[in-house]
Short mmCIF file of C-alpha atoms in Angstrom, two decimals:
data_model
loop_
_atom_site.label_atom_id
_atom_site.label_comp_id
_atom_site.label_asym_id
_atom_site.label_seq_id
_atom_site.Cartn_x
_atom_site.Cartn_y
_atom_site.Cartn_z
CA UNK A 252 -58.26 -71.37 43.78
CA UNK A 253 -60.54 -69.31 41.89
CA UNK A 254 -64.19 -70.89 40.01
CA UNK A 255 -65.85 -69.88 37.02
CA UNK A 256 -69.26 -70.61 38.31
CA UNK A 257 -68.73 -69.14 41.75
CA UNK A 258 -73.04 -68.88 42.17
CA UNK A 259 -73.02 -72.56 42.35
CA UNK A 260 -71.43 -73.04 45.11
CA UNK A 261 -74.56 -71.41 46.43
CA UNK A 262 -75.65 -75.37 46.90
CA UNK A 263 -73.48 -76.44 49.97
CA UNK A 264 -75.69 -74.41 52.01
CA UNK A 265 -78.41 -77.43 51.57
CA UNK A 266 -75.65 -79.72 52.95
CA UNK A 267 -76.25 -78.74 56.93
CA UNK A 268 -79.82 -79.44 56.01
CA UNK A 269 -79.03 -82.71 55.14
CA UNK A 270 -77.54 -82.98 58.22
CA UNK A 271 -79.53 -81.50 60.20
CA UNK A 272 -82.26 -84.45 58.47
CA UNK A 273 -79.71 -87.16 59.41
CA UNK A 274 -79.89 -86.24 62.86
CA UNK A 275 -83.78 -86.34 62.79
CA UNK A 276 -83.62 -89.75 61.42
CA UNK A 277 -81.17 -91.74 62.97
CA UNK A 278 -83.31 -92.39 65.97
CA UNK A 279 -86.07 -93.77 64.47
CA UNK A 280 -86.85 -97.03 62.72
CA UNK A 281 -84.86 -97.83 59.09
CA UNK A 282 -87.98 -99.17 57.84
CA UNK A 283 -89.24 -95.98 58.11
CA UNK A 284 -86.25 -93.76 56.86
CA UNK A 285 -86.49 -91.52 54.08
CA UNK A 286 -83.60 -92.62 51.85
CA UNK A 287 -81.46 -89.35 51.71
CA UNK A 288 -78.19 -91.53 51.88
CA UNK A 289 -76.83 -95.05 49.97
CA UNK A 290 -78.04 -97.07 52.17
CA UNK A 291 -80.76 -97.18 54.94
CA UNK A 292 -79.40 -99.75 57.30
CA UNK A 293 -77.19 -97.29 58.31
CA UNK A 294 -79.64 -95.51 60.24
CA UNK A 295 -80.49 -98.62 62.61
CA UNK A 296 -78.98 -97.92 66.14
CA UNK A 297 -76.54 -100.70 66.41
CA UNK A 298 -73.80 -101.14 69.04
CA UNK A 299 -71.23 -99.95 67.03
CA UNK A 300 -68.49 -96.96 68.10
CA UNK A 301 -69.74 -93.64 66.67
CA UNK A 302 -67.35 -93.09 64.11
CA UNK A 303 -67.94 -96.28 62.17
CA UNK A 304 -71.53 -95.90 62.72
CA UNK A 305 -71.23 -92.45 60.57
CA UNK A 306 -68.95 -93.36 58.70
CA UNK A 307 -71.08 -94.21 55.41
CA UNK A 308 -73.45 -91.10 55.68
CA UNK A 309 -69.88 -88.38 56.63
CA UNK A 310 -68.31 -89.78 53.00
CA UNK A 311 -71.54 -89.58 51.44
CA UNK A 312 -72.05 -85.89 52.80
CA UNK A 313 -68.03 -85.59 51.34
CA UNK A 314 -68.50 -86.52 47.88
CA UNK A 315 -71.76 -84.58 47.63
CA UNK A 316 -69.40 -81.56 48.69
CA UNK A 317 -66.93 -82.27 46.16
CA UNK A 318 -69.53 -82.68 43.16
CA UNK A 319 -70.85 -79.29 44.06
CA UNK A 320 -67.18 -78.15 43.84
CA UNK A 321 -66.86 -79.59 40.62
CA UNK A 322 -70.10 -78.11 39.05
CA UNK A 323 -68.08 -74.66 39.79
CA UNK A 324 -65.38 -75.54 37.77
CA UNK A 325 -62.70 -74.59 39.66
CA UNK A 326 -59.56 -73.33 38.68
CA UNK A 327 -55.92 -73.46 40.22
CA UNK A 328 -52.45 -71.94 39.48
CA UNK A 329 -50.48 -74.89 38.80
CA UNK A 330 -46.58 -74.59 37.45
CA UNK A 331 -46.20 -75.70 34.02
CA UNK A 332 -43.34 -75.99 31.89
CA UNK A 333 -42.12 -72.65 30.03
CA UNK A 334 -40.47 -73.49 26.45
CA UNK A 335 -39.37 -70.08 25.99
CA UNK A 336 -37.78 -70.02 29.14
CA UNK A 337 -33.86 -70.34 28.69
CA UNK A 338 -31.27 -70.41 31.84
CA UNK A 339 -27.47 -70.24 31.82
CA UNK A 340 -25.57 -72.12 34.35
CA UNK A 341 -22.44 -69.86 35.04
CA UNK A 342 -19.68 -72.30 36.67
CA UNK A 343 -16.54 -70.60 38.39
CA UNK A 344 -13.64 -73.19 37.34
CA UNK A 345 -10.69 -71.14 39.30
CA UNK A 346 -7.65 -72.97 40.75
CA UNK A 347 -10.11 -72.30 44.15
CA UNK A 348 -12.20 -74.35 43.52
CA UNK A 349 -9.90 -77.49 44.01
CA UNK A 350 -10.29 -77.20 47.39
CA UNK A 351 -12.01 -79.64 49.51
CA UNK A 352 -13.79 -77.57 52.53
CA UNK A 353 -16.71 -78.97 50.58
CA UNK A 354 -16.43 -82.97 49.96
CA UNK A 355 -15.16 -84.24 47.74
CA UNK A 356 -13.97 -80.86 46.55
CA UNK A 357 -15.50 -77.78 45.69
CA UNK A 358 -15.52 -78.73 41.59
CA UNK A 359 -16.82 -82.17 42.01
CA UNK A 360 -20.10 -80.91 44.29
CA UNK A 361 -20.39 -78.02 41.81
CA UNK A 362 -20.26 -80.42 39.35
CA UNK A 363 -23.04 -83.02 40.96
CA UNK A 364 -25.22 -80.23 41.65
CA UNK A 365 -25.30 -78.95 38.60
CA UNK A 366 -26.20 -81.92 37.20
CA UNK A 367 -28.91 -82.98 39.35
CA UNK A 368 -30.37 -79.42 38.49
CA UNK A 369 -30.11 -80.02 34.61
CA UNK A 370 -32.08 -82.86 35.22
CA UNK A 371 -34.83 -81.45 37.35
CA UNK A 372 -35.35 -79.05 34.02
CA UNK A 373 -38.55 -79.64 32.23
CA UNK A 374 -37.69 -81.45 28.43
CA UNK A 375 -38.76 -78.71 26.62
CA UNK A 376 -36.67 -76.03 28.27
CA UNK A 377 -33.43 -74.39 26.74
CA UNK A 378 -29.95 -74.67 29.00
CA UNK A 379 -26.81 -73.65 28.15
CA UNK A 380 -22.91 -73.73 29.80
CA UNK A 381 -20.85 -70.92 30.45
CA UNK A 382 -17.48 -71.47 32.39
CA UNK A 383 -15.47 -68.68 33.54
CA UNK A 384 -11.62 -68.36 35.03
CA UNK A 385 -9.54 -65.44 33.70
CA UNK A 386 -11.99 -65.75 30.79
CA UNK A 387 -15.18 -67.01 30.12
CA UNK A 388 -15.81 -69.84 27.71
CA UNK A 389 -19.53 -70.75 26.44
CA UNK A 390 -19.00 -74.50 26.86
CA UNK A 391 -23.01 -74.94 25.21
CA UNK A 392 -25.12 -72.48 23.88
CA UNK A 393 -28.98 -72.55 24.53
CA UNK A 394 -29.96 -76.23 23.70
CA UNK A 395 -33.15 -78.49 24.72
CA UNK A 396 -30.18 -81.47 24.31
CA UNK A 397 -29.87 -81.31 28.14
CA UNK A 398 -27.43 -84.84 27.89
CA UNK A 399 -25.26 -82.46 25.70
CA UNK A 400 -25.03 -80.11 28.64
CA UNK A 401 -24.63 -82.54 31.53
CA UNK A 402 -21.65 -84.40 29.76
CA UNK A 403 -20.28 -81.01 29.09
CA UNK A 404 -20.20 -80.34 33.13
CA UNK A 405 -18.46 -83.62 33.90
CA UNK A 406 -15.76 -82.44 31.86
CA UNK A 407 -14.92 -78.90 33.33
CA UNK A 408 -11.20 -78.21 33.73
CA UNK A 409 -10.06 -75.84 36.28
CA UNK A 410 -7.89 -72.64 35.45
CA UNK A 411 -6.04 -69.20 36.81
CA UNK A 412 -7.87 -66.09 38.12
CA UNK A 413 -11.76 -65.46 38.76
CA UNK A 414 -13.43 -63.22 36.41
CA UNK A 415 -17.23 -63.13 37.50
CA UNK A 416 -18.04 -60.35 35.32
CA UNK A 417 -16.90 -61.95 32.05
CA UNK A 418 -18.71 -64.81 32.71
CA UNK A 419 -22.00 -62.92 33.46
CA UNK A 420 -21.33 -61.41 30.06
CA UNK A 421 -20.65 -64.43 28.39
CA UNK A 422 -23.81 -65.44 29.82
CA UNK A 423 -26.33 -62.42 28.35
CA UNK A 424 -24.67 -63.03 24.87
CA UNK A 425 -26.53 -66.42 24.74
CA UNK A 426 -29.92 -64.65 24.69
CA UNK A 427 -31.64 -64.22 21.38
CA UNK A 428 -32.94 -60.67 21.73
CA UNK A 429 -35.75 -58.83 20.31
CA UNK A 430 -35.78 -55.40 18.06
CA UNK A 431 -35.77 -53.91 21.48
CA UNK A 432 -32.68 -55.48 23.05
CA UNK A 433 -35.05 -57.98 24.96
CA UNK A 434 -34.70 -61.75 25.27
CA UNK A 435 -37.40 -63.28 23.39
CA UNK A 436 -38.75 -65.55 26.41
CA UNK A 437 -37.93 -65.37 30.26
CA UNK A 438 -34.47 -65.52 30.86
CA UNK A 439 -32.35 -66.67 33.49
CA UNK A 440 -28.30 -67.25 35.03
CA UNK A 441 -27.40 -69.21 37.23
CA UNK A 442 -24.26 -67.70 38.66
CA UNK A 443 -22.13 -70.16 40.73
CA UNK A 444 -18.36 -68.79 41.99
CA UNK A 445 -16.16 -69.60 45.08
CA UNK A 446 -13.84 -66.58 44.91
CA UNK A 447 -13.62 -62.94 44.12
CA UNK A 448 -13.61 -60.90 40.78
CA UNK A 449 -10.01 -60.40 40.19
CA UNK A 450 -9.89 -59.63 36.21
CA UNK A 451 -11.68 -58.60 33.87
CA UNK A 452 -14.80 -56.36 34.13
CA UNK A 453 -16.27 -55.12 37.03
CA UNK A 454 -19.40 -57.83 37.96
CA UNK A 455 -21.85 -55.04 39.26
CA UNK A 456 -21.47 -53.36 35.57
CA UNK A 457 -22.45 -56.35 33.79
CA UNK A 458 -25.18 -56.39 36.57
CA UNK A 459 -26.99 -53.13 35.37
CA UNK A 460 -26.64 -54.14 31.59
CA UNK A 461 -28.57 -57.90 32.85
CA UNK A 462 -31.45 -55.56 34.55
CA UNK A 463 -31.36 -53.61 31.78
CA UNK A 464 -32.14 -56.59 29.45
CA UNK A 465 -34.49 -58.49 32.11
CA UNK A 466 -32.54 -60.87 32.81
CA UNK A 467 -32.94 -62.29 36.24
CA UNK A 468 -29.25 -63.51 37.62
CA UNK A 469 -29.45 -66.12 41.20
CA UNK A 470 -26.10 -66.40 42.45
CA UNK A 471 -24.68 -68.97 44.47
CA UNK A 472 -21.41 -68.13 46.74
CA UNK A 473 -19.70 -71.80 47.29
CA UNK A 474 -17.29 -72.55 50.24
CA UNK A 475 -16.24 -71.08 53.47
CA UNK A 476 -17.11 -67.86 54.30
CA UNK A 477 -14.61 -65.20 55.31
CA UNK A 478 -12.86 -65.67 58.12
CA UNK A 479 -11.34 -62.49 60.49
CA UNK A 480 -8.17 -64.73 61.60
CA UNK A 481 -7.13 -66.38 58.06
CA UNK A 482 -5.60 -63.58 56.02
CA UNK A 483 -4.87 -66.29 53.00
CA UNK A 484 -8.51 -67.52 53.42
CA UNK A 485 -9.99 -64.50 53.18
CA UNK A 486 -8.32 -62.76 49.96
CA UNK A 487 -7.92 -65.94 48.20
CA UNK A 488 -10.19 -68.64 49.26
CA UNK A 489 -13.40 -67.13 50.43
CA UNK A 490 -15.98 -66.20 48.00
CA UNK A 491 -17.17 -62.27 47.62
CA UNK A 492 -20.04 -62.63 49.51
CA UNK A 493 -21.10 -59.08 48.90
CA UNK A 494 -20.78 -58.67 44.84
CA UNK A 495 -22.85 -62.24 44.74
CA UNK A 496 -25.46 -60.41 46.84
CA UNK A 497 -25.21 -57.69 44.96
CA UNK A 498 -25.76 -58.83 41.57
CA UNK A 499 -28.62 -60.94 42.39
CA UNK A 500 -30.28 -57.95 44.28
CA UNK A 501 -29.81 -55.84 41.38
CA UNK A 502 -31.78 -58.26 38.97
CA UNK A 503 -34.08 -59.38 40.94
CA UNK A 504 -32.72 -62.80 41.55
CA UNK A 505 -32.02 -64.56 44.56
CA UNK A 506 -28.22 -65.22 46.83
CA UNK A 507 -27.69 -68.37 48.22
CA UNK A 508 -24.67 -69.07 50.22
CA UNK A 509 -23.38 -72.93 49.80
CA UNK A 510 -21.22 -73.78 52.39
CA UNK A 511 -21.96 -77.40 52.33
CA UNK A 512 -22.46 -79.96 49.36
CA UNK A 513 -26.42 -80.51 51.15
CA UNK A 514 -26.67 -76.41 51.15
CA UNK A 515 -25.60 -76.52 47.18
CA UNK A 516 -27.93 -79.11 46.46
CA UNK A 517 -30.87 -77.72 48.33
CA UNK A 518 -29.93 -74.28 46.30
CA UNK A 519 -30.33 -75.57 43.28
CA UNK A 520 -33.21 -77.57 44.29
CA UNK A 521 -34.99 -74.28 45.09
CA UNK A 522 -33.94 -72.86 42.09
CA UNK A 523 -35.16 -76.12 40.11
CA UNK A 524 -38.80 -75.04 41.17
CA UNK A 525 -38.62 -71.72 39.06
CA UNK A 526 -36.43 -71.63 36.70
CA UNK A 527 -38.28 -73.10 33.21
CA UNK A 528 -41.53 -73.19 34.49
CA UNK A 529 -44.21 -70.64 34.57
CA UNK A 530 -47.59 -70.34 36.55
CA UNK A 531 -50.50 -71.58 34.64
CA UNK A 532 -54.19 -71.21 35.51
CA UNK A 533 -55.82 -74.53 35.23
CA UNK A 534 -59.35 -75.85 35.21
CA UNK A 535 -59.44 -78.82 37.39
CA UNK A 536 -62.92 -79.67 37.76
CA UNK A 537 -62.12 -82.88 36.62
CA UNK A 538 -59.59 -83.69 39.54
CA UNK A 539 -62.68 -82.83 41.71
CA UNK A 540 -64.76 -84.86 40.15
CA UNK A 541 -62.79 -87.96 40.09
CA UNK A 542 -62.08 -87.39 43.67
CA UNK A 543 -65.85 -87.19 44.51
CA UNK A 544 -66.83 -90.32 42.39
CA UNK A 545 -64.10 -91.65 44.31
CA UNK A 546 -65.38 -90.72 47.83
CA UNK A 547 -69.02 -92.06 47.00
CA UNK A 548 -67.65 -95.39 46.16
CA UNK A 549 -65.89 -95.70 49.22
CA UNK A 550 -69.60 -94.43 50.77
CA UNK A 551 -71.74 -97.25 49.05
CA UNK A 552 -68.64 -99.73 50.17
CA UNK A 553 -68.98 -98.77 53.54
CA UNK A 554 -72.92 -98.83 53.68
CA UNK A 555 -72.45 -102.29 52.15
CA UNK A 556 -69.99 -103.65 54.53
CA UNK A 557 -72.57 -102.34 57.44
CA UNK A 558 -75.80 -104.13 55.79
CA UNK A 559 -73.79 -107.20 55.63
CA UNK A 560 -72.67 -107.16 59.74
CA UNK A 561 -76.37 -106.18 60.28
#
């Protein structure tokens, strides 16, 4: 949190002298108590336990705190949504991806997940649908209709072979670019695959060309991962680990490794609090303030409540 008035805050220095006066005064008579706080009566020495005694005078002390806060209008970095952010989710829809090491199958959680991220996506943000098997399909360009997208994803149909790197380069054609072969706002994929490149062009290729571009590329591995004993497993069930890491290292994304429907959900939850969004400095002096007219009510309620059992 940064202020824009940073001197002011020059003023909580007088609040240990008001404490310091509390102290002073909370011994002697109320009649004859300056009136520094809400409410006198709160000075008389009653048999009360020490925290309720206080009670009045520490919320008072709060709020005071908080208005000086306010007066230096602070500022903090809050996320906001992006409108010129666009992300491509990249869905493997190999024969692989029938199987059911994650419940109910490996399709059906990408499918869910998917989904659920779709709808974590601020309104104004653009999403499109790429699907890739031995070829990749854009299923929906870059769109703000996110129902369009989400009713596309319930209707994925698996097919043969797994080319990754067609359908990261499927995925970079959906970018508008500028005169200098940049996407006009951030841009993002969302790479999601359960198996190994086995057509098509090599992924780590279409890698450079996405860091090339700026294109940041977070790829999710889904299933079980290689196993030394299961020679079928391993060459045609287990996802390439390595490329996945690889591409999102190369374009400064992040790897996540879903070997559970709860891990794929939590990796696209993470991935919900970035993508379309952007860090915004925000006055919110206001929040402060409303907090601290807040605190002083509950400090004159208090005081009130004490004069009354007096």
């Amino acid at each position: 949190m940064v202020f824009q008035a940073p001197q002011l805050l020059l003023l909580l220095l007088l609040l240990p002298v008001l404490v310091w006066e509390y102290r002073r005064r909370i011994g002697r008579a109320a009649s004859s108590a300056y009136v520094l706080f809400p409410n006198p009566a709160q000075f008389a020495p009653i048999p009360q336990s020490p925290w309720k005694r206080h009670l009045g005078a520490g919320l008072y002390l709060v709020a005071l705190a908080l208005g000086i806060v306010a007066l230096a209008r602070p500022q903090a970095t809050l996320l906001m949504p992006d409108n010129l952010a666009g992300v491509i989710l990249t869905i493997d829809i190999s024969l692989s991806m029938r199987a059911t090491d994650i419940e109910p199958s490996r399709i059906e959680a990408a499918k869910a997940a998917a989904q659920s991220f779709v709808k974590a996506l601020p309104p104004g943000a653009k999403v499109g649908l790429v699907s890739f098997a031995g070829y990749a399909t854009t299923e929906v360009p870059l769109t703000t209709d996110h129902q369009r997208v989400l009713e596309r994803i319930e209707n994925l149909e698996l097919a043969r072979r797994t080319a990754i790197g067609e359908g990261l380069r499927e995925s970079l054609l959906q970018f508008p670019l500028d005169e200098a072969g940049k996407p006009l706002g951030p841009s993002t994929v969302v790479l999601l695959s359960d198996g190994r490149n086995n057509w098509g062009v090599e992924p780590l290729e279409v890698a450079e060309q996405a860091k090339q571009m700026g294109v940041v590329v977070h790829t999710i591995g889904l299933g079980r991962r290689q196993s030394e004993d299961d020679f079928y497993f391993n060459n045609w069930m287990a996802f390439d680990e390595h490329t996945l890491r690889a591409i999102a290292q190369a374009t400064g994304g992040e790897y996540y490794a879903a070997e559970s429907a709860q891990a794929l959900y939590e990796a696209y939850r993470k991935l919900g609090k970035v993508v379309g969004w952007k860090p915004t400095r925000t006055e919110v002096s206001g929040a402060v303030s409303l907090l601290a007219a807040l605190t002083l009510a509950s400090s004159l309620l208090v005081s009130n409540w004490r004069r009354r059992v007096v």
